[in-house]
Backbone as numpy.savetxt, mean C-alpha at the origin, in Angstrom:
# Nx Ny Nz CAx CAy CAz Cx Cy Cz
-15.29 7.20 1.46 -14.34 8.29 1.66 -13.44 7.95 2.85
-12.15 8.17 2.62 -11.39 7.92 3.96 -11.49 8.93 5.25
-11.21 8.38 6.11 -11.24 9.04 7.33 -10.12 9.99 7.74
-10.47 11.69 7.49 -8.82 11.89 7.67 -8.99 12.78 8.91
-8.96 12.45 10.47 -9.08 13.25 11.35 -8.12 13.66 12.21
-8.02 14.43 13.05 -6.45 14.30 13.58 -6.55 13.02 14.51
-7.10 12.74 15.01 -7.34 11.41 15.93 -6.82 10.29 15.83
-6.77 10.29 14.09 -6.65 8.45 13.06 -5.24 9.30 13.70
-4.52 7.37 13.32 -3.00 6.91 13.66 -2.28 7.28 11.67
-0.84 7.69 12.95 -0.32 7.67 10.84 0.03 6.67 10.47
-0.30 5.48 11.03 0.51 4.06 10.04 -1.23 3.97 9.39
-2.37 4.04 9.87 -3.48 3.44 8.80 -3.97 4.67 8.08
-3.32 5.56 8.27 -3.63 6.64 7.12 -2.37 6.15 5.73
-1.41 5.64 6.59 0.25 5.33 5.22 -0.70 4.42 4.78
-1.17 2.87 5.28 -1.69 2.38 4.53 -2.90 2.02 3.63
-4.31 3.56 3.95 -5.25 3.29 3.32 -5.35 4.74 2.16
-4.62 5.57 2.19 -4.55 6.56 1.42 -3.30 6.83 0.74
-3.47 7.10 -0.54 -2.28 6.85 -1.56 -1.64 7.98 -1.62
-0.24 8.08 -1.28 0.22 9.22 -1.37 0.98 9.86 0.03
0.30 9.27 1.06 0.31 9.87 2.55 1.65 9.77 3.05
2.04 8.16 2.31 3.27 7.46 3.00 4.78 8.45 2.46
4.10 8.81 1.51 5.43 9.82 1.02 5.48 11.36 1.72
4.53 11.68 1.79 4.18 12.95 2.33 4.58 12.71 3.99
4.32 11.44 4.58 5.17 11.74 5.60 6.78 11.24 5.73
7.13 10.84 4.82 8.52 10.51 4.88 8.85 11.78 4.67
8.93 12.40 3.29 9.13 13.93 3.38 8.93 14.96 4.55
8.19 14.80 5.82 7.66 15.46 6.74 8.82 15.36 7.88
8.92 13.52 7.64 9.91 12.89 8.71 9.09 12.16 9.82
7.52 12.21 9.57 7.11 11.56 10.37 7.09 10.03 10.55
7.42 9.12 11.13 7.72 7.59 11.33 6.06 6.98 11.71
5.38 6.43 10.77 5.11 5.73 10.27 4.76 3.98 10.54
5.96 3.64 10.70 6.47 2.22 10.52 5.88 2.15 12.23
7.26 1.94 12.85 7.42 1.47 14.03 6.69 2.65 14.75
7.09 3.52 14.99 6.53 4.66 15.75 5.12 5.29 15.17
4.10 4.24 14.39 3.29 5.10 13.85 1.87 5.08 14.64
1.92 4.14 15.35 0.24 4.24 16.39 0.33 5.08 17.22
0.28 6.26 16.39 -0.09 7.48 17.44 -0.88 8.46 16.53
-1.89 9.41 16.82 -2.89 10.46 16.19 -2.21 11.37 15.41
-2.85 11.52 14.07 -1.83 12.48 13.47 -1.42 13.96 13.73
-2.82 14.42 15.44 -2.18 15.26 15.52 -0.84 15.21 16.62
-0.90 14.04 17.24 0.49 14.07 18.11 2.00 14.14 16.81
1.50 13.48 15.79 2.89 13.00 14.95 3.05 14.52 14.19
2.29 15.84 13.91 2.40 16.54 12.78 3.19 17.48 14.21
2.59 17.79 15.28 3.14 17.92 16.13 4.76 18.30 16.59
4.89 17.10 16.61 6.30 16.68 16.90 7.14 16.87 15.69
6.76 16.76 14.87 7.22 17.39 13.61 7.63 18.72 13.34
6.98 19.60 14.11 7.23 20.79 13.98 6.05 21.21 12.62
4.85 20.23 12.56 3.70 20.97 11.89 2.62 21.57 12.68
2.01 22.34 11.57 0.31 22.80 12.15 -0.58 21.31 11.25
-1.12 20.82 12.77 -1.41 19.67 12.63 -2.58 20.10 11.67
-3.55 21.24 11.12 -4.61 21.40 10.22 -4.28 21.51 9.18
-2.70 21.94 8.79 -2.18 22.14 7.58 -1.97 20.82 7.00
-1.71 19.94 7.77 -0.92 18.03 7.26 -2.93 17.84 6.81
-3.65 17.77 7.46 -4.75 17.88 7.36 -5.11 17.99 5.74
-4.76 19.20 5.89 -5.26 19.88 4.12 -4.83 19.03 3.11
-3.48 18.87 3.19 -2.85 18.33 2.88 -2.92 16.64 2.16
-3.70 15.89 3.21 -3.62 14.65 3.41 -5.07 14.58 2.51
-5.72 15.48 2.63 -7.55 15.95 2.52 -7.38 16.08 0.58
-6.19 16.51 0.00 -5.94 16.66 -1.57 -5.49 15.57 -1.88
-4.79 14.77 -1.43 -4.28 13.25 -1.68 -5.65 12.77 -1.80
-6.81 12.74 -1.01 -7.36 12.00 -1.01 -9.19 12.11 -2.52
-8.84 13.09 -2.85 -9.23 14.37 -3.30 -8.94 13.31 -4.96
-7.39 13.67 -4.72 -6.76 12.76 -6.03 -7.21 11.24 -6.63
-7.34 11.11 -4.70 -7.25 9.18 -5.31 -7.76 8.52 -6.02
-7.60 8.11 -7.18 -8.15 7.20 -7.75 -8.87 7.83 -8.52
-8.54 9.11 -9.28 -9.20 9.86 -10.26 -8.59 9.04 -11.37
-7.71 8.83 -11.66 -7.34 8.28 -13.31 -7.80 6.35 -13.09
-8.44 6.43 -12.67 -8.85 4.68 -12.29 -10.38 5.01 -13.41
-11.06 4.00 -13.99 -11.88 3.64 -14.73 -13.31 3.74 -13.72
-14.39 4.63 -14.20 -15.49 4.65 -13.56 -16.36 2.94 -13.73
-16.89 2.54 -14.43 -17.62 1.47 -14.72 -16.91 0.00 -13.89
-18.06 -0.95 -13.27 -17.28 -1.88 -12.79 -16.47 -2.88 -13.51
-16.53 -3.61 -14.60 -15.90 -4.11 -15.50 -14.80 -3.89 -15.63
-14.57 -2.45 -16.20 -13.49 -1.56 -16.68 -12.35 -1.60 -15.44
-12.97 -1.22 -14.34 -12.39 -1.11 -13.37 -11.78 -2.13 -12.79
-12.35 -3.44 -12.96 -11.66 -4.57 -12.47 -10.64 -4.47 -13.36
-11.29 -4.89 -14.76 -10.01 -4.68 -15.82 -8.34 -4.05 -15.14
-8.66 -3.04 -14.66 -7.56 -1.76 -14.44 -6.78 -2.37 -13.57
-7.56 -3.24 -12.33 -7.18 -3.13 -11.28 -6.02 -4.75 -11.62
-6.71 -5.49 -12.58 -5.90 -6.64 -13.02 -4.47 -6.13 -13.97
-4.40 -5.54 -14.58 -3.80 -4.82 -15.76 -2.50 -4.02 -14.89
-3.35 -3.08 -14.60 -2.36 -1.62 -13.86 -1.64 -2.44 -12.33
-2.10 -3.15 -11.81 -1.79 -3.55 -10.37 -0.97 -5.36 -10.19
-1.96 -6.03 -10.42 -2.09 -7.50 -10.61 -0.74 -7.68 -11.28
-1.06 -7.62 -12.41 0.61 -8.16 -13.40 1.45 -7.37 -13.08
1.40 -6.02 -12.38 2.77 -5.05 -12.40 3.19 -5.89 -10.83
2.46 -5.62 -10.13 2.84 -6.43 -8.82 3.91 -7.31 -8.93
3.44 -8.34 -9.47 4.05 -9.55 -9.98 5.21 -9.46 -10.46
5.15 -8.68 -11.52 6.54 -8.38 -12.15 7.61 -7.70 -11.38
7.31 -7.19 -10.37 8.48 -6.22 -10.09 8.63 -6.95 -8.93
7.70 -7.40 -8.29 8.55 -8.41 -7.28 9.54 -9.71 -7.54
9.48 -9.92 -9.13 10.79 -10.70 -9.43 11.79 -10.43 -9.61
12.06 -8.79 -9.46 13.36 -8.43 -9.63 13.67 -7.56 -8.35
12.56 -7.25 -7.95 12.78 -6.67 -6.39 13.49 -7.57 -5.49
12.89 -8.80 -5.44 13.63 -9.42 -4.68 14.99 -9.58 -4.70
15.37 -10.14 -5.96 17.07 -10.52 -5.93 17.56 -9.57 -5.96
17.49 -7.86 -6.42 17.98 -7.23 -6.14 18.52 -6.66 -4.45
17.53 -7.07 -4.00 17.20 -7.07 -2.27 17.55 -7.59 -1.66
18.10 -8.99 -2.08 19.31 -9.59 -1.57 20.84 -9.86 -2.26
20.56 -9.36 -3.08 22.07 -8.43 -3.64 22.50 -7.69 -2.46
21.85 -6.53 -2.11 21.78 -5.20 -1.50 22.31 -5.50 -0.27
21.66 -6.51 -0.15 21.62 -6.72 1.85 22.81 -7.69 1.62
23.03 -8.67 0.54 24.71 -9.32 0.79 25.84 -8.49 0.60
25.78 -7.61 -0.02 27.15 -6.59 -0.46 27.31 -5.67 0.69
26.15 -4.97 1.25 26.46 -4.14 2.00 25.66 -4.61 3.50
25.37 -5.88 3.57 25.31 -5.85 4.95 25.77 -5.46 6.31
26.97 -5.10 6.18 27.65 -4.58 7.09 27.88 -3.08 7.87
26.69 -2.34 6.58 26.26 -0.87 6.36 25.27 -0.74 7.66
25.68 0.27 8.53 24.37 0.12 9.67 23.09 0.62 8.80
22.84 1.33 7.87 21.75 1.50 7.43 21.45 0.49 6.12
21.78 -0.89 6.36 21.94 -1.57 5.26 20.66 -2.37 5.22
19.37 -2.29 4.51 17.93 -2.81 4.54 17.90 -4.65 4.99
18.64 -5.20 5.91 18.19 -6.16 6.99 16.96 -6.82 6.81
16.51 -7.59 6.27 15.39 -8.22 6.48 14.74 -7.89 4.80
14.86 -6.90 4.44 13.99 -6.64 3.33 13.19 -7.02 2.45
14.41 -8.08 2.05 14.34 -9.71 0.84 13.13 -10.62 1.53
13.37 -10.91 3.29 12.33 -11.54 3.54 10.92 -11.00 3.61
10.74 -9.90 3.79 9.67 -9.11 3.69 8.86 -9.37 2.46
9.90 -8.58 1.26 9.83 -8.97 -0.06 8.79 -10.20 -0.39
9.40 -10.98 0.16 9.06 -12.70 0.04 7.53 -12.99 0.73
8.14 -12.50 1.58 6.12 -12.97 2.56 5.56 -11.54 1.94
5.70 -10.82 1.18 4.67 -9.93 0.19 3.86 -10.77 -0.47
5.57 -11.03 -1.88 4.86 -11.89 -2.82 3.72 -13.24 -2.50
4.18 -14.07 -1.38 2.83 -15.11 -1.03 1.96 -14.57 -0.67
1.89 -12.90 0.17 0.67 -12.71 0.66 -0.27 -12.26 -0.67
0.18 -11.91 -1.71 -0.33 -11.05 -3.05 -0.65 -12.44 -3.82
-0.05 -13.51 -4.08 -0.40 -14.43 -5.01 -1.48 -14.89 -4.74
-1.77 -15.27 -3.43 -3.03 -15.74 -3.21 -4.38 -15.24 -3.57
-4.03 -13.69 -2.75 -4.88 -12.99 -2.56 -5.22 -12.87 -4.20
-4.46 -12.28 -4.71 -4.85 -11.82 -6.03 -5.28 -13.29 -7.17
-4.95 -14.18 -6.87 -5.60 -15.71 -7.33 -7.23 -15.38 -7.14
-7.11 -15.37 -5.80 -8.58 -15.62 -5.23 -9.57 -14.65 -5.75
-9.29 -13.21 -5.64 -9.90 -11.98 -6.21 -9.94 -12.24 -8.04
-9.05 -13.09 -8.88 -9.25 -13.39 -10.15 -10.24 -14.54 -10.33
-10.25 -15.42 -9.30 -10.59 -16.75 -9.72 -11.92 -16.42 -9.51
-12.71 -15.85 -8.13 -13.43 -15.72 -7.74 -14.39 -14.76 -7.29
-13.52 -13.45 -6.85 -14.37 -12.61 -6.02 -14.80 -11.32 -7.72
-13.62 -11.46 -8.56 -14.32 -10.80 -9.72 -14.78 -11.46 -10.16
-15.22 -12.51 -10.56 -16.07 -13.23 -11.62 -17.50 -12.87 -11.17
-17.88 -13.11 -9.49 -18.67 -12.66 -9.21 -19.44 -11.22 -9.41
-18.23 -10.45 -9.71 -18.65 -9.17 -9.44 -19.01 -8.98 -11.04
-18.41 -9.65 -12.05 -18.53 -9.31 -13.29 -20.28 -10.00 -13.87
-20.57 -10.88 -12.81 -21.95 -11.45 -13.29 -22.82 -10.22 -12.33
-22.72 -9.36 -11.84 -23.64 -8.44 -11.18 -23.53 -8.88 -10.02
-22.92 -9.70 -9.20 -22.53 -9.98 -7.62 -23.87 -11.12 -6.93
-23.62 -11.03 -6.21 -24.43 -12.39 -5.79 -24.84 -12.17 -4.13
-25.83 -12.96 -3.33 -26.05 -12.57 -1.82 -24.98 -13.01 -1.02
-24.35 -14.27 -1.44 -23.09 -14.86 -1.32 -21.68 -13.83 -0.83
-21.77 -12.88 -1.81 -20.73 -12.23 -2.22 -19.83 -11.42 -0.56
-20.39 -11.73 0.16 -20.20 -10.93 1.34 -18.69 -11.90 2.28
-19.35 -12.89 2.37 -17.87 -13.52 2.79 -16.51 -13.00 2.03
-16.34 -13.27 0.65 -14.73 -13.12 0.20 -15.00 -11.65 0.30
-15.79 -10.52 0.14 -15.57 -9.39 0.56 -14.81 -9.35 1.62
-15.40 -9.94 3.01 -14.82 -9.84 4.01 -13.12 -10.12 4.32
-13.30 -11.27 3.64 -11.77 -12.13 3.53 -10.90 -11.02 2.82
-10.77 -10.16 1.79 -10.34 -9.77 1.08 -10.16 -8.30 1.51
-10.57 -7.84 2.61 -10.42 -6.76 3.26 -9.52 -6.91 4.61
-9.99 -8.37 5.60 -8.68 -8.92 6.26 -7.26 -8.71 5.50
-7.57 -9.10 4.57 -6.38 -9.75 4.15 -5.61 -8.69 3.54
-6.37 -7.22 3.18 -5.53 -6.06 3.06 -5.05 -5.79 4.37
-5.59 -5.96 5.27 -5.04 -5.38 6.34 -3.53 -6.11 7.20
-3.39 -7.86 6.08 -2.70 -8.23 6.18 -1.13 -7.57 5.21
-1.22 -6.95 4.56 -0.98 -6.43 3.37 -0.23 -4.86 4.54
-0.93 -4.44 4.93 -1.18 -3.41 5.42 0.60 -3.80 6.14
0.00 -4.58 7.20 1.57 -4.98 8.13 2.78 -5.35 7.43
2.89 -5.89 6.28 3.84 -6.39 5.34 4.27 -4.98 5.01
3.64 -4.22 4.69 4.17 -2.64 4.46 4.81 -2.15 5.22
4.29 -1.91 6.39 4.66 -1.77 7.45 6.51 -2.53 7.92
6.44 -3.65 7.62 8.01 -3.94 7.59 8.92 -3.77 6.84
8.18 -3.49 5.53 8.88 -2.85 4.12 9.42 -1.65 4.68
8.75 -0.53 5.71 9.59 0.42 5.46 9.95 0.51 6.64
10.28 -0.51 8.00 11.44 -0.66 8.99 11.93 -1.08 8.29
12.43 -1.78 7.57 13.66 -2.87 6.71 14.48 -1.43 6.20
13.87 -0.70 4.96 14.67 0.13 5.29 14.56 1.71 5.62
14.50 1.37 6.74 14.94 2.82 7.38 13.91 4.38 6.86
12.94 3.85 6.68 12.14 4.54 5.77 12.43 5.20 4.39
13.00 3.97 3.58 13.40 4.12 2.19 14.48 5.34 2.00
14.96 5.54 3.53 16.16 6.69 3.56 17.62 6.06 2.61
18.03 6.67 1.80 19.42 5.90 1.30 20.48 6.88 2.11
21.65 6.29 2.26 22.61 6.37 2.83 23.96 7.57 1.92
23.99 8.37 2.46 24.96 8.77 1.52 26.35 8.17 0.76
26.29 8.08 -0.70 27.16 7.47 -1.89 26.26 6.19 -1.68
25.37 5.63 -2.11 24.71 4.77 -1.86 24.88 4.35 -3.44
25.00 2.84 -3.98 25.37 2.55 -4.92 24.25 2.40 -5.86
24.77 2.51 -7.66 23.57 2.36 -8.07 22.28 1.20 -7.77
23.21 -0.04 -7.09 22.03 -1.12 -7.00 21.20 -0.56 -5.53
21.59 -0.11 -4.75 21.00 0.74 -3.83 19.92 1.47 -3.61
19.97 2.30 -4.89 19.09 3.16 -5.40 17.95 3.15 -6.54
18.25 1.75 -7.01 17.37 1.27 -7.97 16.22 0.49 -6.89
17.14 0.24 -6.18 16.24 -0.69 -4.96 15.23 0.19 -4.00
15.44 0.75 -3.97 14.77 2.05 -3.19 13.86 2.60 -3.85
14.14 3.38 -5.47 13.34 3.39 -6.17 11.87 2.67 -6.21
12.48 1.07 -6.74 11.21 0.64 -6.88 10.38 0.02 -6.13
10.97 -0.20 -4.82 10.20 -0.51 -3.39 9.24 0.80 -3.22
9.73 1.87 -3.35 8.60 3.15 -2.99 7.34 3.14 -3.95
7.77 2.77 -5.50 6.98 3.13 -6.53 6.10 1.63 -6.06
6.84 0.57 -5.49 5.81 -0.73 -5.20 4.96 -0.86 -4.30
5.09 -0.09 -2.86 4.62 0.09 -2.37 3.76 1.14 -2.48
4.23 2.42 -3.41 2.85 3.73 -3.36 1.58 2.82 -4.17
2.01 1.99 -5.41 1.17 1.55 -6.01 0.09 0.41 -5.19
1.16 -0.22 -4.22 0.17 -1.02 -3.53 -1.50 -0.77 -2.71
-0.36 0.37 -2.02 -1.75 1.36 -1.34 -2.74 1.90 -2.20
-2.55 2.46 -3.78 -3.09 2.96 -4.34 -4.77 1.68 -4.41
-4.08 0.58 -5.23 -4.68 -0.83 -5.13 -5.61 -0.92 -4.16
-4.94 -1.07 -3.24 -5.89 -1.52 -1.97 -7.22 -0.62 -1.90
-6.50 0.89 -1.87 -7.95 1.93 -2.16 -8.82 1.76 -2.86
-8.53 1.52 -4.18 -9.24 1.22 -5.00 -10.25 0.41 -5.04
-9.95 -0.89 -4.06 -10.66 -2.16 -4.02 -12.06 -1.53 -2.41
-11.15 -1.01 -1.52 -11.61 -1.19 -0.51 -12.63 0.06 -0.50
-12.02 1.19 -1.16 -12.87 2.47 -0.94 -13.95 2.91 -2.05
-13.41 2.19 -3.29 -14.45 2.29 -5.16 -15.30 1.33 -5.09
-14.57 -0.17 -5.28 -15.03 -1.61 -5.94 -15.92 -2.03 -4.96
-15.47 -2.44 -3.70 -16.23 -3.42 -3.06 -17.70 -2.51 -2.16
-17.27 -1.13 -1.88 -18.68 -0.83 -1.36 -19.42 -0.89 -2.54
-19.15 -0.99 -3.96 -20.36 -1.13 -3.99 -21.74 -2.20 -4.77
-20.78 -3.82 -3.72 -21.76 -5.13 -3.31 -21.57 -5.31 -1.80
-21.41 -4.04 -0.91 -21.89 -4.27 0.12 -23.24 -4.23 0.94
-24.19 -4.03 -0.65 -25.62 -3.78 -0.16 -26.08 -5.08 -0.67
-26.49 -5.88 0.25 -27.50 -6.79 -0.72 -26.73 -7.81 -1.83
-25.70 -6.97 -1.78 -24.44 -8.40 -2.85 -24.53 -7.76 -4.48
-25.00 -6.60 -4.45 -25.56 -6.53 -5.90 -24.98 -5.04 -5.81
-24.47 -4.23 -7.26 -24.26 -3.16 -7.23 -24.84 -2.26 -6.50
-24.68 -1.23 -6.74 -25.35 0.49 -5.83 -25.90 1.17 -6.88
């Protein structure tokens, strides 16, 4: 279960609970750069009742990962299917769109700066990762897991957290997916599917970190 206290920071609540990152863009709370601070300083400053963001954050979490597949099999399945190949795919058009965006309107002070490269050190950080989790860390899990199994656990939870920071520049790049007024259609397609890529990412990560992997963190073998 995630940790939702007022204490936790809002950048590792954006990146371990699905849903949050929108709920505070909508709020206006920053996240990105300004986000290592307690969510009750950020709901705060916001002009919230920091127990209400609470409730709030407490039904997101409530949600997560209800339409995901109970059984482990199934669930890897999902997580290859629903996540894995969509990933993939949309970062081939995310990108060039992303540097479309940033060549036409670079000159826009709110013009997403960096994005494309972000984009880019995503996709290597995801190919790997998701190589390694196909080649290896599910196969294991699909034979009933192993005593072994504890290292690429480990690796594979770093390495969200590497995931984690790549997000994190996804939404300084732009401006917290704010579009600019008359913002063009390639603008807004771009925005679009950076949010839907990133909500899905977080969703992913939950899935793995908070469903799948606790449970071969006993002994290497299911729960």
């Amino acid at each position: 279960m995630i940790d939702i206290s007022l204490d936790k920071t809002v950048s590792a609540l954006a990146a371990e609970l699905p849903g949050a990152a929108e709920l505070f863009r909508r709020a206006g709370i920053n996240f990105c750069c300004g986000g290592n601070v307690p969510l009750a300083d950020a709901a705060s400053k916001a002009g919230l009742v920091p127990e209400a963001l609470v409730a709030e954050l407490e039904a997101l979490a409530t949600a997560a990962g209800r339409d995901a597949p109970e059984e482990t099999g199934a669930l890897i399945d999902h997580l290859i299917s629903r996540y894995h190949q969509v990933h993939r795919e949309e970062l081939e058009w995310l990108i060039p769109l992303a540097q479309k965006v940033e060549r036409v309107h670079g000159d826009h002070p709110n013009a997403p700066l960096g994005l494309a490269d972000a984009l880019i050190a995503m996709r290597e950080d995801l190919d790997g990762h998701m190589h390694r989790e196909e080649q290896l860390l599910f196969p294991m899990m699909r034979r009933g897991g192993s005593p072994m199994i504890d290292h690429p656990l480990a690796q594979m939870r770093d390495e969200h957290d590497d995931t984690a920071k790549l997000l994190a520049e996804i939404e300084h790049a732009t401006h917290g997916l704010a579009l600019p007024a008359g913002a063009c259609g390639s603008w807004t397609a771009l925005y679009t599917g950076v949010a839907k890529f990133c909500d899905d990412l977080v969703t992913h990560m939950h899935l793995e970190d908070g469903v799948l992997f606790p449970r071969f963190e006993r002994n290497g073998v299911p729960a």
